[in-house]
PDB file of C-alpha atoms in Angstrom:
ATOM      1  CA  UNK A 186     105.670-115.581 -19.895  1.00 89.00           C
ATOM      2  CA  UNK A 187     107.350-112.205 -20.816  1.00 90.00           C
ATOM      3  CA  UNK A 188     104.536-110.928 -22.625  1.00 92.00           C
ATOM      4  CA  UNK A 189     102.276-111.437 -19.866  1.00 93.00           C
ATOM      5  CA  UNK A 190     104.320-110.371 -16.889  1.00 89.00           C
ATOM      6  CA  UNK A 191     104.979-107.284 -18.844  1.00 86.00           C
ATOM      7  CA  UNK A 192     100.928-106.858 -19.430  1.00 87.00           C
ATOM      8  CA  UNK A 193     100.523-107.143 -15.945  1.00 89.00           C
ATOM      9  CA  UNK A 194     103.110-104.516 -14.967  1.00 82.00           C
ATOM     10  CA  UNK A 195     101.283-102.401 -17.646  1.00 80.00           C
ATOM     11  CA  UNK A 196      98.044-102.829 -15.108  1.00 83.00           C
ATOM     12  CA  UNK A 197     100.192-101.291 -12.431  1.00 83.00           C
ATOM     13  CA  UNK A 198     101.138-104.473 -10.570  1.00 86.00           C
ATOM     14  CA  UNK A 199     105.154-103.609 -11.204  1.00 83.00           C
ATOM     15  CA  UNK A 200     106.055-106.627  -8.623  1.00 85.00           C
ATOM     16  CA  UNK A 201     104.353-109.059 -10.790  1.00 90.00           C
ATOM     17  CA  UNK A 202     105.858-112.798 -11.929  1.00 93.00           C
ATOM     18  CA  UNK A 203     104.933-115.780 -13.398  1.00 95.00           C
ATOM     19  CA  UNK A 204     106.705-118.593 -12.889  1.00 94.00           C
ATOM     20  CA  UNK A 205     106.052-121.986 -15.178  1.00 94.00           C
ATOM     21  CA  UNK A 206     106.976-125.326 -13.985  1.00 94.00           C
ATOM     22  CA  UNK A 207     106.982-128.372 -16.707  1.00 92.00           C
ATOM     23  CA  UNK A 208     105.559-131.728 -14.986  1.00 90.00           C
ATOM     24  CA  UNK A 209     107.070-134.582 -17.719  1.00 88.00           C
ATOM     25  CA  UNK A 210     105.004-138.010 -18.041  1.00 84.00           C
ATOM     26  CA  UNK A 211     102.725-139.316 -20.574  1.00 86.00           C
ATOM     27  CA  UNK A 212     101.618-135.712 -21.531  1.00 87.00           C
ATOM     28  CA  UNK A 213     103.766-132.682 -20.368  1.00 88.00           C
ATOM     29  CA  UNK A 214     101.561-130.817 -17.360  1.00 90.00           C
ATOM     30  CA  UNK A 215     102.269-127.154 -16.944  1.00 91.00           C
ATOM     31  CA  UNK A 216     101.944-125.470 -13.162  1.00 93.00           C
ATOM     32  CA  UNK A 217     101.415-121.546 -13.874  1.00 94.00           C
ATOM     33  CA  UNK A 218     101.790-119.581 -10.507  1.00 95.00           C
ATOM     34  CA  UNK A 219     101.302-115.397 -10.748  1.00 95.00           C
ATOM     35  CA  UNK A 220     102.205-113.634  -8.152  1.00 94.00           C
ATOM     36  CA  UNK A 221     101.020-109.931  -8.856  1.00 92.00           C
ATOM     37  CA  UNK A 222     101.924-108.309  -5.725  1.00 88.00           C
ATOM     38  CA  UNK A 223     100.205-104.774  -4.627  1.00 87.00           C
ATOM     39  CA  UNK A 224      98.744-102.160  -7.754  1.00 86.00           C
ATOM     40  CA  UNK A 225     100.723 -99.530  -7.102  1.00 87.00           C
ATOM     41  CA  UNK A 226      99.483 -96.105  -8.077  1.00 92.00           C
ATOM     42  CA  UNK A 227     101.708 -93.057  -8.780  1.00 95.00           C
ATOM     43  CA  UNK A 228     101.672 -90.893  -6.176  1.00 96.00           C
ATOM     44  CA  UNK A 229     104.415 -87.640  -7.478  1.00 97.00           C
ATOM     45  CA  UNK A 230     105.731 -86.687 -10.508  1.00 97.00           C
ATOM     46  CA  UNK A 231     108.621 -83.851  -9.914  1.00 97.00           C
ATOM     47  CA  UNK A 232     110.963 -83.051 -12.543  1.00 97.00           C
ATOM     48  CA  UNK A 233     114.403 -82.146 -11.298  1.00 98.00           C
ATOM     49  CA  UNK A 234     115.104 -79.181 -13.279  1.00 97.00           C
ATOM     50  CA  UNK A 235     115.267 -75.539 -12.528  1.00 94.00           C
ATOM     51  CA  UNK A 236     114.046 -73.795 -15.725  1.00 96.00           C
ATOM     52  CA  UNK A 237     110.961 -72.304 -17.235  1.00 95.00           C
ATOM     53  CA  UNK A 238     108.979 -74.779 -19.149  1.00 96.00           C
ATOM     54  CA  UNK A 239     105.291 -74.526 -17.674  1.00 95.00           C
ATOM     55  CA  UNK A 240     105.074 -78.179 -15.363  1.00 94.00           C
ATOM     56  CA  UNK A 241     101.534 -78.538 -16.416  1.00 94.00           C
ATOM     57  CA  UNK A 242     102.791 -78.480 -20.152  1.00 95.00           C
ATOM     58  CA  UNK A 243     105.578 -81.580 -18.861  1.00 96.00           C
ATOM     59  CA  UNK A 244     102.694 -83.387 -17.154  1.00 95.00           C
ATOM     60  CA  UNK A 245     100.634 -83.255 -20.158  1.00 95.00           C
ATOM     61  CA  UNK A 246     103.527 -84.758 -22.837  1.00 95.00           C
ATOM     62  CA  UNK A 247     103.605 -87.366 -20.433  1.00 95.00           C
ATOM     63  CA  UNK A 248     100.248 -88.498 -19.483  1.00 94.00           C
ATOM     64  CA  UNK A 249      98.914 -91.546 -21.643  1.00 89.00           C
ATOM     65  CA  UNK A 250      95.339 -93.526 -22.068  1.00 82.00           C
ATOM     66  CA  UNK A 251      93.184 -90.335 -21.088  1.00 85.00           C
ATOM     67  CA  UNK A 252      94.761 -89.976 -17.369  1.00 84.00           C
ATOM     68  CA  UNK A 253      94.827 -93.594 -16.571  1.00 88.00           C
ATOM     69  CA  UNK A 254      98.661 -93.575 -17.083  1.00 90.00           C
ATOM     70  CA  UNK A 255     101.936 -91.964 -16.336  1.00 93.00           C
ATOM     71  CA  UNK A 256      99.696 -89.421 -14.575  1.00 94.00           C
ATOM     72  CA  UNK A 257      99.418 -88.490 -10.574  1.00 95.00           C
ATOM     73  CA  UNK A 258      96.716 -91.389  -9.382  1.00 93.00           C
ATOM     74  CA  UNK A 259      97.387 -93.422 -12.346  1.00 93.00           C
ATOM     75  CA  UNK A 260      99.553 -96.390 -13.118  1.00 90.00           C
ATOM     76  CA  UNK A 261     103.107 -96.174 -13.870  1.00 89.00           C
ATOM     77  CA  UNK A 262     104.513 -97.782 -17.156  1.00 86.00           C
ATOM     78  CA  UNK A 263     107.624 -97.438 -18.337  1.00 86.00           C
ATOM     79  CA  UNK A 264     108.099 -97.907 -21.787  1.00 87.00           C
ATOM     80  CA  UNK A 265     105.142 -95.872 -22.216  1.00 90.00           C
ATOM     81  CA  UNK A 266     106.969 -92.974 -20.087  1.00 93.00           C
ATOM     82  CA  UNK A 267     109.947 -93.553 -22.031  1.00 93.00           C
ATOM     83  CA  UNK A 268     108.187 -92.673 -25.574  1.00 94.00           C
ATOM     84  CA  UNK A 269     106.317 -89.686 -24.164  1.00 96.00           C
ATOM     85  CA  UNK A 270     110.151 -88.260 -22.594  1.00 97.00           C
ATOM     86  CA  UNK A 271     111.100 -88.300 -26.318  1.00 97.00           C
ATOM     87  CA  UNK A 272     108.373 -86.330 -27.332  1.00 96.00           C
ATOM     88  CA  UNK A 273     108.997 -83.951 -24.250  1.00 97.00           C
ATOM     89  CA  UNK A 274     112.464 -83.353 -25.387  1.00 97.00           C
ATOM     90  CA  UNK A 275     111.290 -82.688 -28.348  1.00 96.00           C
ATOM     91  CA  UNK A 276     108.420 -80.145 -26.997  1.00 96.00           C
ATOM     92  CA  UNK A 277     111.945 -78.448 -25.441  1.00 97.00           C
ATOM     93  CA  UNK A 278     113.864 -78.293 -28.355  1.00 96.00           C
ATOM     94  CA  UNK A 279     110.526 -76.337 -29.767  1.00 95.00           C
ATOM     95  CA  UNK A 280     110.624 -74.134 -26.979  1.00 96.00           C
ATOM     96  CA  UNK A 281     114.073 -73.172 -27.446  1.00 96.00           C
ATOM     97  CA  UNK A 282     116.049 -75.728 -25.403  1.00 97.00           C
ATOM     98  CA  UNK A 283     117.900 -76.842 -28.066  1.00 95.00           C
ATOM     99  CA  UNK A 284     120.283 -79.083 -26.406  1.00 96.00           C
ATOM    100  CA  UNK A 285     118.015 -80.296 -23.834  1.00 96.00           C
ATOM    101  CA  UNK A 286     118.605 -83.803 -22.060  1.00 97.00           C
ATOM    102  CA  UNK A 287     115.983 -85.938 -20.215  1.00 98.00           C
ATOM    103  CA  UNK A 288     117.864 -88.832 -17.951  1.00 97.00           C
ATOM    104  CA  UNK A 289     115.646 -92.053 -17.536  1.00 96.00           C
ATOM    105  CA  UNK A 290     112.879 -91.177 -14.954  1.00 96.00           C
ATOM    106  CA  UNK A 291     113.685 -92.695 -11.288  1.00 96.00           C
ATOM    107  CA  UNK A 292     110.733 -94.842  -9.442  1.00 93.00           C
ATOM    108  CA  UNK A 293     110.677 -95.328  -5.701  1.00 94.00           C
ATOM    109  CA  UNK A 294     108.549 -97.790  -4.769  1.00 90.00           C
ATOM    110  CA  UNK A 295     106.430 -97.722  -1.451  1.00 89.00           C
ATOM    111  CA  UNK A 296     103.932 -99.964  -0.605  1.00 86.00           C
ATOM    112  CA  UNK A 297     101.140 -99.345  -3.141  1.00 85.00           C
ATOM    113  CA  UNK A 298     102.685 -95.981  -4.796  1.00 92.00           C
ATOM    114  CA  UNK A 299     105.165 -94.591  -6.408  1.00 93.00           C
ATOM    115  CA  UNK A 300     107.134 -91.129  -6.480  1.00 96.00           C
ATOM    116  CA  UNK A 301     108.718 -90.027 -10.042  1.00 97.00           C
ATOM    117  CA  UNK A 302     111.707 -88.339 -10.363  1.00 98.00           C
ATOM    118  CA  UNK A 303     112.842 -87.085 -14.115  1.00 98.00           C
ATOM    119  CA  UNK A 304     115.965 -85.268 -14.133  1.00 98.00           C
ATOM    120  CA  UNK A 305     116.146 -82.829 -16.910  1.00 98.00           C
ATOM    121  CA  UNK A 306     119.004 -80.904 -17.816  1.00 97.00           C
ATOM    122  CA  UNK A 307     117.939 -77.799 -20.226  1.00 96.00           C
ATOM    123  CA  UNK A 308     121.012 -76.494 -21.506  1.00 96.00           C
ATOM    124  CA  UNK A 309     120.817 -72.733 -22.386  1.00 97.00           C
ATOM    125  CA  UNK A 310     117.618 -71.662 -24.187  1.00 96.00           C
ATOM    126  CA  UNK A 311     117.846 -69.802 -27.814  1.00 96.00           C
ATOM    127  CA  UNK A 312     116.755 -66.679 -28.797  1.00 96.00           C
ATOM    128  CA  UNK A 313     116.469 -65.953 -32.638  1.00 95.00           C
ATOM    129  CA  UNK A 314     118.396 -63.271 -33.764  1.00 94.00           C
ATOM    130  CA  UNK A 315     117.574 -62.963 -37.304  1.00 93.00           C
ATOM    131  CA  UNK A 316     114.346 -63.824 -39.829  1.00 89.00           C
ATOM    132  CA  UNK A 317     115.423 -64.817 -43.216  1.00 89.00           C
ATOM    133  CA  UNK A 318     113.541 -66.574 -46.440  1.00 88.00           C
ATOM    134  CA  UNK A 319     115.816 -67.456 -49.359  1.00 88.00           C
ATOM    135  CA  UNK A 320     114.798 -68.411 -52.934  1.00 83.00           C
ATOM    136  CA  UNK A 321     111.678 -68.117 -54.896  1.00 82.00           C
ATOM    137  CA  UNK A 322     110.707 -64.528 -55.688  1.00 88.00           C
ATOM    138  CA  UNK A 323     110.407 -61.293 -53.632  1.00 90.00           C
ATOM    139  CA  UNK A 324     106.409 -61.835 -53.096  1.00 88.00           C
ATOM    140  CA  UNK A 325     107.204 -65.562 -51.837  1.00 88.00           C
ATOM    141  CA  UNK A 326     109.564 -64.461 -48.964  1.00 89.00           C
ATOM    142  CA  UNK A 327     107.959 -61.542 -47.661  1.00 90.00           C
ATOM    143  CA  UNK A 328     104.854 -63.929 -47.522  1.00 88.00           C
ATOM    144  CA  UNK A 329     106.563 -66.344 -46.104  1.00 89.00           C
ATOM    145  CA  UNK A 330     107.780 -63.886 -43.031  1.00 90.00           C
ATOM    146  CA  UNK A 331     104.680 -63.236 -42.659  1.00 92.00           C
ATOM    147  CA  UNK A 332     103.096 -66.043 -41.709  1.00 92.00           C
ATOM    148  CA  UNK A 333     106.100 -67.162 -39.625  1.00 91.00           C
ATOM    149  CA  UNK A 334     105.392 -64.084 -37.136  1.00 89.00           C
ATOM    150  CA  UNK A 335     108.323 -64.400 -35.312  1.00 89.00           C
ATOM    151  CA  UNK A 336     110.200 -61.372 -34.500  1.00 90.00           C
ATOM    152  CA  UNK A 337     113.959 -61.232 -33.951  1.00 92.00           C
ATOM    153  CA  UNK A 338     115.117 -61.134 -30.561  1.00 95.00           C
ATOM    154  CA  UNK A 339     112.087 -63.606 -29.046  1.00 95.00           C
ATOM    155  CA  UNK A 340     112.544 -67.147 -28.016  1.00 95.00           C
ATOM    156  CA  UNK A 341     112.994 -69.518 -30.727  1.00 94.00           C
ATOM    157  CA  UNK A 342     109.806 -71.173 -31.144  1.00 94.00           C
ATOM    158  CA  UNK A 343     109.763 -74.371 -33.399  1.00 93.00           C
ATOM    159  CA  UNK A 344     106.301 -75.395 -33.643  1.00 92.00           C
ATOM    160  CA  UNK A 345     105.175 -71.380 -34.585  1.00 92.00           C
ATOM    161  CA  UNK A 346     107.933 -71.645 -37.445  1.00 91.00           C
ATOM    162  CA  UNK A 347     106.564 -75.093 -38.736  1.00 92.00           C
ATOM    163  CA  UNK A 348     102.862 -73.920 -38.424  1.00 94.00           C
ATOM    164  CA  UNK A 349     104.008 -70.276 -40.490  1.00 92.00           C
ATOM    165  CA  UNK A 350     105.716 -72.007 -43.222  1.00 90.00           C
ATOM    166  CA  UNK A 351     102.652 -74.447 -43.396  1.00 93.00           C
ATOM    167  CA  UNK A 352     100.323 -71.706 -43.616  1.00 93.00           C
ATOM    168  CA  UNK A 353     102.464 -70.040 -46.132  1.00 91.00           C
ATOM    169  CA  UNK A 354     102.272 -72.716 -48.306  1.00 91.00           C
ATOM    170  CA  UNK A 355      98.403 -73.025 -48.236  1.00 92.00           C
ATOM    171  CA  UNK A 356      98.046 -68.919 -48.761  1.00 91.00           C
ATOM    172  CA  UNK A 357     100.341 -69.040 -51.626  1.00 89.00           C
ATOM    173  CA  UNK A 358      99.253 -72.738 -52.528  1.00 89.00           C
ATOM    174  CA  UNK A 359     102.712 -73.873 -53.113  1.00 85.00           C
ATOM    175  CA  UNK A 360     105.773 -75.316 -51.615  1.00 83.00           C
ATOM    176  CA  UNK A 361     107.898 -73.028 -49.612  1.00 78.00           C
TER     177      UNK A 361
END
């Protein structure tokens, strides 16, 4: 019963319940009655947060099954909007948010739609102040810096670091 109430509030009925009734005699009889209630649609998403991070970037971490879900017009589900808030925090930490923290999202419920509210609190955003490669040789680390691209004094950037180290390691076709 679980499994499919949960299915159903997957679909966007969020109101839906099942409700099983066991009729003892010779055999047992069972009375299934679903109730699914409106299909509610999501009509705002609006992240309560005052800093930079582009909102189109936020609205695309979160949006699942090609637009159909977690999206403006689409149907709410909340474990899947739990998973893709992990990977939004994490999208913040790359960006230089390193102590970012995203609250569980708030639904209000209207008659057939929804308005989202995710509270997100940044924390101050990171700057690097310093490029540095340790071990291997002098060739290796100047490579290295190379491909990382990131000058002191910009914001720190986790995903450009990750991608320069990665193409570091296929230039010099080794690990770095």
């Amino acid at each position: 019963v679980a499994v499919a109430t949960e299915r159903l509030r997957a679909l966007g009925y969020a109101r839906a319940a099942i409700a099983v009734t066991r009729t003892p005699g010779c055999f047992t009889d069972l009375a299934v009655a679903v109730a699914l209630g409106p299909k509610f649609k999501i009509a705002t998403i609006d992240f309560a947060t005052a800093d930079q991070f582009p909102t189109r970037d936020r609205l695309a971490v979160i949006e699942d099954a090609l637009g159909t879900v977690n999206t403006v017009g689409g149907i709410y589900v909340e474990y899947r909007l739990a998973r893709a808030l992990t990977r939004l925090q994490e999208r913040y930490r790359d960006a230089g948010w390193l102590d970012a923290k995203i609250a569980p999202p708030i639904a209000r419920y209207g008659d057939a739609s929804i308005a989202i509210t995710i509270p997100i609190t940044p924390g101050p955003r990171f700057k690097i102040s310093a490029v540095r490669a340790r071990g291997a040789g002098a060739k290796v680390r100047a490579a290295v810096l190379d491909e990382i691209r990131i000058e002191p004094g910009s914001w720190y950037d986790g995903l450009a670091i990750r991608n320069g180290i990665e193409r570091a390691r296929r230039k010099l076709d080794r690990r770095v």
